[in-house]
């Protein structure tokens, strides 16, 4: 499962790239607004440091979405255009996909919606795990069901587990067969953490120092002769 960051913060993307574990970024209007940056400038900057960057359309009609999608795709070859799971969104997505634009169909909350995304040849579909959990539905269960339906029908559209809120969502998305999980920076950071890693590291560092000191003590008499 590929790991993406769900962010519009450049410093977070840079950290993920430096750590060598990041394969992409998803953004949405809320994240761009929170970053307080110009949409086009920020997407171009992110595309300059990592591949597979989802940029979301904000218009509503099919024609407007087609025009907007073309504009976003022209920003950079790494841009994946996000369209909403509406009749107009999918209609526009089909036209854009036909032109070679990679499409991420967003705001997916059911297997049937995911089948519609597959029907337009979307590059990926984004089921929103956390938002389903918020209303007492099984978000990861939906990811599992979409993966199953896609495998059974030979669909190539990738399943991108989105609206991830916890490290456990990441583990569960992998078990559910998601191709990609996109997460906030704090969740990505928390994937590194285990108390036994810290404890082991401290013990190795201490033993290394002790070993060097012991060796130096052994060599000392010979050096003084
Ligand atoms: O990837 C979609 C994501 O940004 C939505 O997350 O936490 O607002 O449900 P959230």
PDB file of C-alpha atoms and ligand atoms in Angstrom:
ATOM      1  CA  UNK A   1       0.000   0.000   0.000  1.00  0.00           C
ATOM      2  CA  UNK A   2       1.405   3.384  -1.032  1.00  0.00           C
ATOM      3  CA  UNK A   3       1.487   6.124   1.600  1.00  0.00           C
ATOM      4  CA  UNK A   4       0.260   9.619   0.760  1.00  0.00           C
ATOM      5  CA  UNK A   5      -0.060  12.755   2.860  1.00  0.00           C
ATOM      6  CA  UNK A   6      -3.398  14.552   3.009  1.00  0.00           C
ATOM      7  CA  UNK A   7      -2.055  18.072   3.280  1.00  0.00           C
ATOM      8  CA  UNK A   8      -1.290  21.342   1.525  1.00  0.00           C
ATOM      9  CA  UNK A   9       1.615  22.163   3.873  1.00  0.00           C
ATOM     10  CA  UNK A  10       4.915  22.171   1.996  1.00  0.00           C
ATOM     11  CA  UNK A  11       7.026  21.460   5.104  1.00  0.00           C
ATOM     12  CA  UNK A  12       5.036  18.288   5.770  1.00  0.00           C
ATOM     13  CA  UNK A  13       5.479  17.070   2.192  1.00  0.00           C
ATOM     14  CA  UNK A  14       9.205  17.825   2.391  1.00  0.00           C
ATOM     15  CA  UNK A  15       9.520  15.753   5.585  1.00  0.00           C
ATOM     16  CA  UNK A  16       7.694  12.793   4.036  1.00  0.00           C
ATOM     17  CA  UNK A  17       9.951  12.937   0.975  1.00  0.00           C
ATOM     18  CA  UNK A  18      13.085  13.204   3.143  1.00  0.00           C
ATOM     19  CA  UNK A  19      11.964  10.125   5.078  1.00  0.00           C
ATOM     20  CA  UNK A  20      11.787   8.244   1.760  1.00  0.00           C
ATOM     21  CA  UNK A  21       8.312   6.853   2.338  1.00  0.00           C
ATOM     22  CA  UNK A  22       6.011   9.235   0.483  1.00  0.00           C
ATOM     23  CA  UNK A  23       4.456   8.422  -2.897  1.00  0.00           C
ATOM     24  CA  UNK A  24       1.975  11.238  -3.233  1.00  0.00           C
ATOM     25  CA  UNK A  25      -0.210  13.951  -1.752  1.00  0.00           C
ATOM     26  CA  UNK A  26      -3.931  14.602  -1.706  1.00  0.00           C
ATOM     27  CA  UNK A  27      -5.320  18.080  -1.211  1.00  0.00           C
ATOM     28  CA  UNK A  28      -8.782  19.560  -0.985  1.00  0.00           C
ATOM     29  CA  UNK A  29     -10.157  23.111  -0.719  1.00  0.00           C
ATOM     30  CA  UNK A  30     -10.251  22.890   3.098  1.00  0.00           C
ATOM     31  CA  UNK A  31      -6.560  21.939   3.299  1.00  0.00           C
ATOM     32  CA  UNK A  32      -5.507  24.677   0.847  1.00  0.00           C
ATOM     33  CA  UNK A  33      -7.565  27.219   2.823  1.00  0.00           C
ATOM     34  CA  UNK A  34      -5.894  26.072   6.091  1.00  0.00           C
ATOM     35  CA  UNK A  35      -2.425  26.419   4.518  1.00  0.00           C
ATOM     36  CA  UNK A  36      -3.375  29.996   3.558  1.00  0.00           C
ATOM     37  CA  UNK A  37      -1.681  29.723   0.159  1.00  0.00           C
ATOM     38  CA  UNK A  38      -2.668  30.347  -3.439  1.00  0.00           C
ATOM     39  CA  UNK A  39      -4.065  27.088  -4.853  1.00  0.00           C
ATOM     40  CA  UNK A  40      -2.141  27.070  -8.139  1.00  0.00           C
ATOM     41  CA  UNK A  41       1.184  28.146  -6.618  1.00  0.00           C
ATOM     42  CA  UNK A  42       0.968  25.611  -3.794  1.00  0.00           C
ATOM     43  CA  UNK A  43       0.004  22.675  -6.034  1.00  0.00           C
ATOM     44  CA  UNK A  44       2.866  23.501  -8.403  1.00  0.00           C
ATOM     45  CA  UNK A  45       5.311  23.631  -5.486  1.00  0.00           C
ATOM     46  CA  UNK A  46       4.099  20.281  -4.134  1.00  0.00           C
ATOM     47  CA  UNK A  47       4.323  18.758  -7.629  1.00  0.00           C
ATOM     48  CA  UNK A  48       7.941  19.911  -7.729  1.00  0.00           C
ATOM     49  CA  UNK A  49       8.854  17.648  -4.824  1.00  0.00           C
ATOM     50  CA  UNK A  50       6.602  14.580  -5.120  1.00  0.00           C
ATOM     51  CA  UNK A  51       4.594  12.751  -7.803  1.00  0.00           C
ATOM     52  CA  UNK A  52       0.842  11.962  -7.734  1.00  0.00           C
ATOM     53  CA  UNK A  53      -0.654  15.172  -6.379  1.00  0.00           C
ATOM     54  CA  UNK A  54      -4.442  15.339  -6.233  1.00  0.00           C
ATOM     55  CA  UNK A  55      -5.906  18.802  -6.842  1.00  0.00           C
ATOM     56  CA  UNK A  56      -9.637  19.251  -6.380  1.00  0.00           C
ATOM     57  CA  UNK A  57     -12.123  20.934  -8.703  1.00  0.00           C
ATOM     58  CA  UNK A  58     -14.547  23.337  -7.044  1.00  0.00           C
ATOM     59  CA  UNK A  59     -17.000  24.035  -9.856  1.00  0.00           C
ATOM     60  CA  UNK A  60     -20.253  22.113 -10.182  1.00  0.00           C
ATOM     61  CA  UNK A  61     -21.582  21.823 -13.731  1.00  0.00           C
ATOM     62  CA  UNK A  62     -20.154  19.268 -16.156  1.00  0.00           C
ATOM     63  CA  UNK A  63     -18.841  21.904 -18.555  1.00  0.00           C
ATOM     64  CA  UNK A  64     -17.274  23.976 -15.791  1.00  0.00           C
ATOM     65  CA  UNK A  65     -15.670  20.869 -14.279  1.00  0.00           C
ATOM     66  CA  UNK A  66     -14.219  19.877 -17.666  1.00  0.00           C
ATOM     67  CA  UNK A  67     -12.711  23.348 -18.127  1.00  0.00           C
ATOM     68  CA  UNK A  68     -11.425  23.446 -14.545  1.00  0.00           C
ATOM     69  CA  UNK A  69     -10.028  19.909 -14.755  1.00  0.00           C
ATOM     70  CA  UNK A  70      -8.118  20.796 -17.931  1.00  0.00           C
ATOM     71  CA  UNK A  71      -6.719  23.887 -16.207  1.00  0.00           C
ATOM     72  CA  UNK A  72      -5.585  21.923 -13.131  1.00  0.00           C
ATOM     73  CA  UNK A  73      -4.054  19.151 -15.251  1.00  0.00           C
ATOM     74  CA  UNK A  74      -2.069  21.735 -17.243  1.00  0.00           C
ATOM     75  CA  UNK A  75      -0.404  23.002 -14.034  1.00  0.00           C
ATOM     76  CA  UNK A  76       1.942  20.009 -13.838  1.00  0.00           C
ATOM     77  CA  UNK A  77       2.245  16.440 -15.132  1.00  0.00           C
ATOM     78  CA  UNK A  78       2.026  15.132 -11.537  1.00  0.00           C
ATOM     79  CA  UNK A  79      -1.488  16.542 -11.041  1.00  0.00           C
ATOM     80  CA  UNK A  80      -4.351  14.091 -10.547  1.00  0.00           C
ATOM     81  CA  UNK A  81      -7.685  15.872 -10.956  1.00  0.00           C
ATOM     82  CA  UNK A  82     -10.244  15.307  -8.207  1.00  0.00           C
ATOM     83  CA  UNK A  83     -13.875  15.342  -9.285  1.00  0.00           C
ATOM     84  CA  UNK A  84     -16.876  14.801  -6.986  1.00  0.00           C
ATOM     85  CA  UNK A  85     -19.062  11.722  -7.078  1.00  0.00           C
ATOM     86  CA  UNK A  86     -21.982  13.463  -8.774  1.00  0.00           C
ATOM     87  CA  UNK A  87     -23.454  12.919 -12.251  1.00  0.00           C
ATOM     88  CA  UNK A  88     -21.725  16.098 -13.475  1.00  0.00           C
ATOM     89  CA  UNK A  89     -18.487  15.180 -11.713  1.00  0.00           C
ATOM     90  CA  UNK A  90     -18.385  11.754 -13.314  1.00  0.00           C
ATOM     91  CA  UNK A  91     -19.488  13.078 -16.720  1.00  0.00           C
ATOM     92  CA  UNK A  92     -16.613  15.548 -16.635  1.00  0.00           C
ATOM     93  CA  UNK A  93     -14.254  12.899 -15.269  1.00  0.00           C
ATOM     94  CA  UNK A  94     -14.998  10.632 -18.225  1.00  0.00           C
ATOM     95  CA  UNK A  95     -14.143  13.360 -20.742  1.00  0.00           C
ATOM     96  CA  UNK A  96     -10.940  14.272 -18.875  1.00  0.00           C
ATOM     97  CA  UNK A  97      -9.921  10.607 -18.494  1.00  0.00           C
ATOM     98  CA  UNK A  98     -10.448  10.229 -22.257  1.00  0.00           C
ATOM     99  CA  UNK A  99      -7.912  13.033 -22.714  1.00  0.00           C
ATOM    100  CA  UNK A 100      -5.366  11.160 -20.605  1.00  0.00           C
ATOM    101  CA  UNK A 101      -5.920  13.065 -17.355  1.00  0.00           C
ATOM    102  CA  UNK A 102      -5.684  10.930 -14.203  1.00  0.00           C
ATOM    103  CA  UNK A 103      -8.916  11.230 -12.224  1.00  0.00           C
ATOM    104  CA  UNK A 104      -9.474  10.810  -8.484  1.00  0.00           C
ATOM    105  CA  UNK A 105     -13.197  10.468  -7.765  1.00  0.00           C
ATOM    106  CA  UNK A 106     -13.724  11.900  -4.315  1.00  0.00           C
ATOM    107  CA  UNK A 107     -16.403  11.797  -1.620  1.00  0.00           C
ATOM    108  CA  UNK A 108     -17.212   8.106  -2.124  1.00  0.00           C
ATOM    109  CA  UNK A 109     -19.395   6.523   0.560  1.00  0.00           C
ATOM    110  CA  UNK A 110     -20.761   3.321  -1.026  1.00  0.00           C
ATOM    111  CA  UNK A 111     -19.753   0.373  -3.212  1.00  0.00           C
ATOM    112  CA  UNK A 112     -22.208   1.478  -5.890  1.00  0.00           C
ATOM    113  CA  UNK A 113     -20.603   4.913  -6.028  1.00  0.00           C
ATOM    114  CA  UNK A 114     -17.227   3.213  -6.369  1.00  0.00           C
ATOM    115  CA  UNK A 115     -18.586   1.141  -9.282  1.00  0.00           C
ATOM    116  CA  UNK A 116     -19.664   4.390 -10.970  1.00  0.00           C
ATOM    117  CA  UNK A 117     -16.144   5.793 -10.518  1.00  0.00           C
ATOM    118  CA  UNK A 118     -14.719   2.647 -12.102  1.00  0.00           C
ATOM    119  CA  UNK A 119     -17.128   2.980 -15.033  1.00  0.00           C
ATOM    120  CA  UNK A 120     -15.564   6.298 -16.097  1.00  0.00           C
ATOM    121  CA  UNK A 121     -12.055   4.831 -15.989  1.00  0.00           C
ATOM    122  CA  UNK A 122     -11.003   6.782 -12.912  1.00  0.00           C
ATOM    123  CA  UNK A 123      -7.358   6.380 -11.845  1.00  0.00           C
ATOM    124  CA  UNK A 124      -8.542   6.060  -8.246  1.00  0.00           C
ATOM    125  CA  UNK A 125     -11.589   6.341  -6.026  1.00  0.00           C
ATOM    126  CA  UNK A 126     -11.513   7.862  -2.534  1.00  0.00           C
ATOM    127  CA  UNK A 127     -13.741   6.253   0.094  1.00  0.00           C
ATOM    128  CA  UNK A 128     -13.839   8.509   3.201  1.00  0.00           C
ATOM    129  CA  UNK A 129     -13.148   6.223   6.138  1.00  0.00           C
ATOM    130  CA  UNK A 130     -13.265   8.688   9.045  1.00  0.00           C
ATOM    131  CA  UNK A 131     -16.403  10.466   7.910  1.00  0.00           C
ATOM    132  CA  UNK A 132     -18.281   7.130   7.794  1.00  0.00           C
ATOM    133  CA  UNK A 133     -16.989   6.234  11.257  1.00  0.00           C
ATOM    134  CA  UNK A 134     -18.249   9.664  12.384  1.00  0.00           C
ATOM    135  CA  UNK A 135     -21.813   8.606  11.584  1.00  0.00           C
ATOM    136  CA  UNK A 136     -21.416   5.160  13.145  1.00  0.00           C
ATOM    137  CA  UNK A 137     -20.822   3.341   9.841  1.00  0.00           C
ATOM    138  CA  UNK A 138     -17.855   1.083   9.096  1.00  0.00           C
ATOM    139  CA  UNK A 139     -15.407   3.155   7.032  1.00  0.00           C
ATOM    140  CA  UNK A 140     -12.738   0.478   6.690  1.00  0.00           C
ATOM    141  CA  UNK A 141     -15.485  -2.055   5.939  1.00  0.00           C
ATOM    142  CA  UNK A 142     -16.395   0.050   2.898  1.00  0.00           C
ATOM    143  CA  UNK A 143     -12.771  -0.004   1.694  1.00  0.00           C
ATOM    144  CA  UNK A 144     -12.771  -3.813   2.048  1.00  0.00           C
ATOM    145  CA  UNK A 145     -16.074  -4.119   0.136  1.00  0.00           C
ATOM    146  CA  UNK A 146     -14.896  -1.869  -2.716  1.00  0.00           C
ATOM    147  CA  UNK A 147     -11.618  -3.799  -3.051  1.00  0.00           C
ATOM    148  CA  UNK A 148     -13.606  -7.063  -3.184  1.00  0.00           C
ATOM    149  CA  UNK A 149     -16.054  -5.747  -5.791  1.00  0.00           C
ATOM    150  CA  UNK A 150     -13.214  -4.356  -7.930  1.00  0.00           C
ATOM    151  CA  UNK A 151     -11.236  -7.615  -7.748  1.00  0.00           C
ATOM    152  CA  UNK A 152     -14.291  -9.702  -8.592  1.00  0.00           C
ATOM    153  CA  UNK A 153     -15.052  -7.594 -11.654  1.00  0.00           C
ATOM    154  CA  UNK A 154     -11.495  -6.973 -12.849  1.00  0.00           C
ATOM    155  CA  UNK A 155     -11.580  -3.200 -12.252  1.00  0.00           C
ATOM    156  CA  UNK A 156      -8.207  -1.444 -12.479  1.00  0.00           C
ATOM    157  CA  UNK A 157      -9.220   1.757 -10.625  1.00  0.00           C
ATOM    158  CA  UNK A 158      -7.126   2.066  -7.448  1.00  0.00           C
ATOM    159  CA  UNK A 159      -8.747   2.272  -4.032  1.00  0.00           C
ATOM    160  CA  UNK A 160      -7.411   5.251  -2.082  1.00  0.00           C
ATOM    161  CA  UNK A 161      -8.374   5.091   1.568  1.00  0.00           C
ATOM    162  CA  UNK A 162      -9.069   8.717   2.563  1.00  0.00           C
ATOM    163  CA  UNK A 163     -10.289  10.674   5.595  1.00  0.00           C
ATOM    164  CA  UNK A 164      -7.941   8.617   7.726  1.00  0.00           C
ATOM    165  CA  UNK A 165      -7.789   9.829  11.310  1.00  0.00           C
ATOM    166  CA  UNK A 166      -5.724   7.253  13.236  1.00  0.00           C
ATOM    167  CA  UNK A 167      -2.728   4.932  12.788  1.00  0.00           C
ATOM    168  CA  UNK A 168      -5.147   2.009  13.230  1.00  0.00           C
ATOM    169  CA  UNK A 169      -7.072   3.227  10.149  1.00  0.00           C
ATOM    170  CA  UNK A 170      -3.828   2.832   8.187  1.00  0.00           C
ATOM    171  CA  UNK A 171      -3.243  -0.743   9.376  1.00  0.00           C
ATOM    172  CA  UNK A 172      -6.869  -1.649   8.735  1.00  0.00           C
ATOM    173  CA  UNK A 173      -6.800  -0.069   5.253  1.00  0.00           C
ATOM    174  CA  UNK A 174      -3.787  -2.234   4.378  1.00  0.00           C
ATOM    175  CA  UNK A 175      -5.580  -5.359   5.612  1.00  0.00           C
ATOM    176  CA  UNK A 176      -8.626  -4.317   3.594  1.00  0.00           C
ATOM    177  CA  UNK A 177      -6.492  -4.276   0.429  1.00  0.00           C
ATOM    178  CA  UNK A 178      -6.357  -0.505  -0.245  1.00  0.00           C
ATOM    179  CA  UNK A 179      -3.824   0.465  -2.927  1.00  0.00           C
ATOM    180  CA  UNK A 180      -3.130   3.835  -1.281  1.00  0.00           C
ATOM    181  CA  UNK A 181      -3.796   5.414   2.126  1.00  0.00           C
ATOM    182  CA  UNK A 182      -3.722   9.187   2.485  1.00  0.00           C
ATOM    183  CA  UNK A 183      -3.366  10.613   5.959  1.00  0.00           C
ATOM    184  CA  UNK A 184      -2.661  13.750   8.001  1.00  0.00           C
ATOM    185  CA  UNK A 185       0.999  14.383   8.864  1.00  0.00           C
ATOM    186  CA  UNK A 186       0.528  13.461  12.539  1.00  0.00           C
ATOM    187  CA  UNK A 187      -0.760  10.008  11.548  1.00  0.00           C
ATOM    188  CA  UNK A 188       2.195   9.433   9.198  1.00  0.00           C
ATOM    189  CA  UNK A 189       4.580  10.474  11.964  1.00  0.00           C
ATOM    190  CA  UNK A 190       2.898   8.167  14.447  1.00  0.00           C
ATOM    191  CA  UNK A 191       3.498   5.168  12.150  1.00  0.00           C
ATOM    192  CA  UNK A 192       7.194   5.312  13.104  1.00  0.00           C
ATOM    193  CA  UNK A 193       6.562   5.205  16.805  1.00  0.00           C
ATOM    194  CA  UNK A 194       7.079   2.185  19.039  1.00  0.00           C
ATOM    195  CA  UNK A 195       8.462   2.301  22.598  1.00  0.00           C
ATOM    196  CA  UNK A 196      10.624  -0.790  21.957  1.00  0.00           C
ATOM    197  CA  UNK A 197      12.309   0.942  19.005  1.00  0.00           C
ATOM    198  CA  UNK A 198      13.253   3.879  21.261  1.00  0.00           C
ATOM    199  CA  UNK A 199      14.343   1.556  24.070  1.00  0.00           C
ATOM    200  CA  UNK A 200      16.392  -0.638  21.706  1.00  0.00           C
ATOM    201  CA  UNK A 201      18.062   2.399  20.132  1.00  0.00           C
ATOM    202  CA  UNK A 202      19.036   3.819  23.529  1.00  0.00           C
ATOM    203  CA  UNK A 203      20.464   0.439  24.624  1.00  0.00           C
ATOM    204  CA  UNK A 204      22.505   0.020  21.408  1.00  0.00           C
ATOM    205  CA  UNK A 205      23.897   3.572  21.719  1.00  0.00           C
ATOM    206  CA  UNK A 206      24.850   2.928  25.354  1.00  0.00           C
ATOM    207  CA  UNK A 207      26.488  -0.442  24.579  1.00  0.00           C
ATOM    208  CA  UNK A 208      28.405   1.081  21.674  1.00  0.00           C
ATOM    209  CA  UNK A 209      29.837   3.718  24.037  1.00  0.00           C
ATOM    210  CA  UNK A 210      30.657   1.072  26.663  1.00  0.00           C
ATOM    211  CA  UNK A 211      32.376  -1.123  24.050  1.00  0.00           C
ATOM    212  CA  UNK A 212      34.528   1.789  22.824  1.00  0.00           C
ATOM    213  CA  UNK A 213      35.454   2.748  26.374  1.00  0.00           C
ATOM    214  CA  UNK A 214      36.423  -0.851  27.224  1.00  0.00           C
ATOM    215  CA  UNK A 215      38.562  -1.099  24.078  1.00  0.00           C
ATOM    216  CA  UNK A 216      40.259   2.225  24.808  1.00  0.00           C
ATOM    217  CA  UNK A 217      41.017   1.089  28.379  1.00  0.00           C
ATOM    218  CA  UNK A 218      42.615  -2.151  27.054  1.00  0.00           C
ATOM    219  CA  UNK A 219      44.800  -0.224  24.575  1.00  0.00           C
ATOM    220  CA  UNK A 220      45.936   2.408  27.063  1.00  0.00           C
ATOM    221  CA  UNK A 221      48.792   0.477  28.825  1.00  0.00           C
ATOM    222  CA  UNK A 222      50.381  -0.446  25.456  1.00  0.00           C
ATOM    223  CA  UNK A 223      50.201   3.150  24.258  1.00  0.00           C
ATOM    224  CA  UNK A 224      51.900   4.447  27.437  1.00  0.00           C
ATOM    225  CA  UNK A 225      54.981   2.108  27.017  1.00  0.00           C
TER     226      UNK A 225
HETATM  227  O1  LIG B   1      -8.744  12.887   1.898  1.00  0.00           O
HETATM  228  C1  LIG B   1      -9.955  13.457   2.298  1.00  0.00           C
HETATM  229  C2  LIG B   1      -9.757  14.102   3.606  1.00  0.00           C
HETATM  230  O2  LIG B   1      -9.085  15.314   3.456  1.00  0.00           O
HETATM  231  C3  LIG B   1     -10.959  14.288   4.415  1.00  0.00           C
HETATM  232  O3  LIG B   1     -10.556  14.144   5.722  1.00  0.00           O
HETATM  233  O4  LIG B   1     -10.704  14.314   8.134  1.00  0.00           O
HETATM  234  O5  LIG B   1     -11.817  16.022   6.668  1.00  0.00           O
HETATM  235  O6  LIG B   1     -12.733  13.716   6.852  1.00  0.00           O
HETATM  236  P1  LIG B   1     -11.505  14.587   6.909  1.00  0.00           P
END
